[in-house]
Short mmCIF file of C-alpha atoms in Angstrom, two decimals:
data_model
loop_
_atom_site.label_atom_id
_atom_site.label_comp_id
_atom_site.label_asym_id
_atom_site.label_seq_id
_atom_site.Cartn_x
_atom_site.Cartn_y
_atom_site.Cartn_z
CA SER A 1 -48.32 26.32 1.71
CA CYS A 2 -45.98 23.55 2.82
CA VAL A 3 -47.93 23.04 6.04
CA ASP A 4 -51.17 22.37 4.17
CA VAL A 5 -49.48 19.98 1.73
CA SER A 6 -47.89 18.08 4.64
CA LEU A 7 -51.18 17.91 6.53
CA ALA A 8 -52.99 16.63 3.43
CA GLU A 9 -50.30 13.98 2.85
CA ALA A 10 -50.65 12.86 6.48
CA LEU A 11 -54.34 12.10 5.88
CA GLU A 12 -53.50 8.84 4.13
CA HIS A 13 -51.89 7.31 7.19
CA ALA A 14 -53.86 8.98 9.97
CA ASP A 15 -56.20 7.14 12.30
CA THR A 16 -59.92 7.95 12.11
CA VAL A 17 -59.98 10.67 14.77
CA THR A 18 -56.82 12.36 13.49
CA ALA A 19 -58.03 12.23 9.87
CA GLU A 20 -61.26 13.93 10.84
CA HIS A 21 -59.40 16.59 12.83
CA VAL A 22 -56.86 17.26 10.04
CA THR A 23 -59.65 17.44 7.44
CA HIS A 24 -61.44 20.00 9.60
CA ILE A 25 -58.25 22.06 9.97
CA LEU A 26 -57.57 22.00 6.21
CA LEU A 27 -61.14 23.02 5.42
CA GLU A 28 -60.95 25.88 7.93
CA ARG A 29 -57.60 27.11 6.61
CA GLY A 30 -58.97 27.08 3.06
CA ASN A 31 -55.56 26.97 1.39
CA LEU A 32 -55.86 25.67 -2.18
CA HIS A 33 -53.02 23.12 -1.79
CA GLY A 34 -54.61 21.66 1.32
CA LEU A 35 -58.07 21.51 -0.28
CA VAL A 36 -56.70 19.80 -3.39
CA GLY A 37 -54.99 17.33 -1.04
CA ILE A 38 -58.32 16.55 0.60
CA VAL A 39 -59.97 15.95 -2.77
CA ARG A 40 -57.06 13.74 -3.91
CA ARG A 41 -57.41 11.56 -0.80
CA PHE A 42 -61.20 11.62 -0.47
CA ASP A 43 -61.48 7.88 -1.20
CA LYS A 44 -59.10 7.10 1.69
CA LEU A 45 -60.83 9.27 4.29
CA PRO A 46 -62.89 7.68 7.07
CA PRO A 47 -66.68 8.22 6.82
CA ASN A 48 -66.86 11.16 9.29
CA ALA A 49 -64.09 13.03 7.47
CA ARG A 50 -65.82 12.36 4.13
CA LYS A 51 -69.06 13.76 5.54
CA LEU A 52 -67.17 16.85 6.66
CA VAL A 53 -65.81 17.30 3.12
CA LEU A 54 -69.27 16.85 1.58
CA ASP A 55 -70.80 19.32 4.05
CA HIS A 56 -68.20 21.92 2.99
CA ALA A 57 -68.16 21.06 -0.72
CA GLY A 58 -69.23 24.60 -1.61
CA ARG A 59 -65.74 25.77 -0.65
CA LEU A 60 -64.01 23.27 -2.91
CA ASP A 61 -64.81 24.53 -6.42
CA GLU A 62 -61.29 25.63 -7.30
CA ALA A 63 -59.71 22.60 -5.63
CA MET A 64 -62.09 20.32 -7.53
CA ARG A 65 -61.12 21.97 -10.81
CA HIS A 66 -57.41 21.50 -10.05
CA ALA A 67 -57.90 17.85 -9.08
CA ALA A 68 -60.06 17.20 -12.18
CA GLU A 69 -57.31 18.58 -14.43
CA SER A 70 -54.48 16.66 -12.75
CA ASP A 71 -52.78 13.51 -14.03
CA ASP A 72 -53.96 11.62 -10.94
CA ILE A 73 -56.80 9.32 -12.08
CA GLN A 74 -57.91 8.62 -8.49
CA ALA A 75 -58.15 12.36 -7.80
CA ARG A 76 -60.37 12.70 -10.87
CA LEU A 77 -62.53 9.79 -9.73
CA ASN A 78 -62.82 11.47 -6.34
CA VAL A 79 -64.01 14.68 -8.02
CA ILE A 80 -66.70 12.68 -9.83
CA ASP A 81 -67.70 10.98 -6.57
CA ILE A 82 -67.95 14.27 -4.67
CA ILE A 83 -70.07 15.85 -7.43
CA HIS A 84 -72.33 12.80 -7.47
CA ARG A 85 -72.72 12.69 -3.67
CA THR A 86 -73.41 16.43 -3.37
CA ALA A 87 -75.59 16.54 -6.52
CA SER A 88 -73.69 19.65 -7.53
CA THR A 89 -74.99 20.51 -10.99
CA ARG A 90 -72.89 23.67 -10.77
CA LEU A 91 -69.82 21.46 -11.21
CA ALA A 92 -71.37 19.10 -13.79
CA TRP A 93 -69.07 20.60 -16.42
CA LEU A 94 -66.20 18.79 -14.69
CA LEU A 95 -68.00 15.52 -15.43
CA SER A 96 -68.36 16.21 -19.14
CA GLN A 97 -64.69 17.24 -19.18
CA GLN A 98 -63.76 13.72 -18.02
CA LEU A 99 -65.58 12.23 -21.00
CA HIS A 100 -62.87 13.64 -23.27
CA GLU A 101 -60.33 11.33 -21.62
CA SER A 102 -59.38 7.89 -22.90
CA ASP A 103 -59.56 6.23 -19.47
CA SER A 104 -62.65 3.99 -19.39
CA ARG A 105 -62.98 4.27 -15.58
CA LEU A 106 -63.26 8.05 -15.85
CA ASN A 107 -65.72 7.79 -18.74
CA ARG A 108 -67.92 5.28 -16.92
CA ALA A 109 -67.94 7.16 -13.61
CA ALA A 110 -68.56 10.56 -15.23
CA ALA A 111 -71.37 9.26 -17.47
CA MET A 112 -73.06 7.51 -14.55
CA ALA A 113 -72.80 10.67 -12.43
CA LEU A 114 -74.40 12.72 -15.24
CA LEU A 115 -77.21 10.17 -15.45
CA ARG A 116 -77.80 10.30 -11.68
CA LEU A 117 -77.80 14.11 -11.69
CA SER A 118 -80.27 14.11 -14.59
CA ARG A 119 -82.59 11.68 -12.82
CA ARG A 120 -82.43 13.83 -9.69
CA GLN A 121 -83.15 16.94 -11.74
CA MET A 122 -86.11 15.22 -13.38
CA VAL A 123 -87.56 14.28 -9.97
CA SER A 124 -87.10 17.77 -8.50
CA ALA A 125 -88.55 19.46 -11.59
CA SER A 126 -91.62 17.24 -11.54
CA GLY A 127 -92.13 17.61 -7.79
CA PRO A 128 -94.83 19.72 -6.16
CA ALA A 129 -92.83 22.94 -6.55
CA GLY A 130 -92.09 22.31 -10.23
CA LEU A 131 -89.33 24.31 -11.85
CA THR A 132 -88.37 26.94 -9.31
CA PRO A 133 -85.70 29.58 -10.03
CA THR A 134 -83.23 27.39 -8.12
CA THR A 135 -84.03 24.24 -10.08
CA LEU A 136 -83.94 26.21 -13.34
CA VAL A 137 -80.40 27.39 -12.60
CA ALA A 138 -79.39 23.84 -11.63
CA GLN A 139 -80.97 22.56 -14.84
CA ARG A 140 -79.08 25.11 -16.93
CA TYR A 141 -75.74 23.92 -15.51
CA LEU A 142 -76.69 20.32 -16.14
CA VAL A 143 -77.98 20.98 -19.67
CA ASN A 144 -74.70 22.69 -20.59
CA ALA A 145 -72.70 19.73 -19.25
CA LEU A 146 -74.95 17.24 -21.05
CA ALA A 147 -74.67 19.15 -24.31
CA GLU A 148 -70.88 18.92 -24.01
CA ALA A 149 -71.12 15.21 -23.17
CA CYS A 150 -73.33 14.62 -26.22
CA ALA A 151 -71.00 16.63 -28.45
CA CYS A 152 -68.16 14.23 -27.66
CA PHE A 153 -70.30 11.06 -27.80
CA HIS A 154 -68.23 9.83 -30.76
CA GLN A 155 -65.25 9.66 -28.36
CA HIS A 156 -66.73 7.97 -25.29
CA ARG A 157 -69.78 6.09 -26.67
CA ARG A 158 -71.35 5.97 -23.18
CA ARG A 159 -75.03 5.07 -23.36
CA ASP A 160 -75.55 6.53 -19.87
CA VAL A 161 -75.09 9.96 -21.48
CA LEU A 162 -77.95 9.23 -23.88
CA MET A 163 -80.08 7.99 -20.98
CA ALA A 164 -79.29 11.21 -19.12
CA LEU A 165 -80.41 13.15 -22.18
CA LEU A 166 -83.68 11.20 -22.26
CA CYS A 167 -84.44 12.19 -18.66
CA PHE A 168 -85.52 15.54 -20.10
CA ALA A 169 -88.08 14.00 -22.50
CA PRO A 170 -90.50 14.99 -23.88
CA HIS A 171 -89.70 18.70 -23.35
CA PHE A 172 -86.00 18.92 -24.14
CA PRO A 173 -84.30 22.21 -23.28
CA ALA A 174 -83.06 24.06 -26.36
CA GLY A 175 -79.42 23.14 -25.76
CA LEU A 176 -80.23 19.42 -25.85
CA TYR A 177 -82.90 19.09 -28.53
CA ARG A 178 -80.45 19.08 -31.43
CA TYR A 179 -78.72 16.00 -29.99
CA VAL A 180 -81.99 14.10 -29.81
CA THR A 181 -82.51 14.61 -33.54
CA ASP A 182 -78.90 13.83 -34.51
CA HIS A 183 -78.81 10.23 -35.79
CA LYS A 184 -75.05 10.06 -35.10
#
């Protein structure tokens, strides 16, 4: 709606208290246009408003997808940042999607986020609980995103993607093993 778009646009110039209040209102309203506006301006939000967004990131899936597919490079970088900060393997596919782009900033940020998610996954899988049903689901999302990132390695040539792949050594999930053996 027009109200949500206007509120989201006002975030850029709002003082700290107002930005936090407007972010809260937009999150509560849940209108797609307002949520996309929050994601687009995430880098300009004050810390408390950012924390609010991260705490409610589960509501942002569709808005994140829209922002990740937009022409706005900063919005795409914000999507990568939010996924990294929330460790959302469920949205890792949006990271591998950015590796198809020619923008080196997107490639670098997305590859680094995949590496951080893979390291986190490695730590949680080797923790005292091991691979729980929750970590297995998270791993499946991440493995699918990594497989896609490896499939387009010839485009981006990001070594971080290979390092992310190696986080799963020596027991590579089926979807990744073929990339380990591919000399290209």
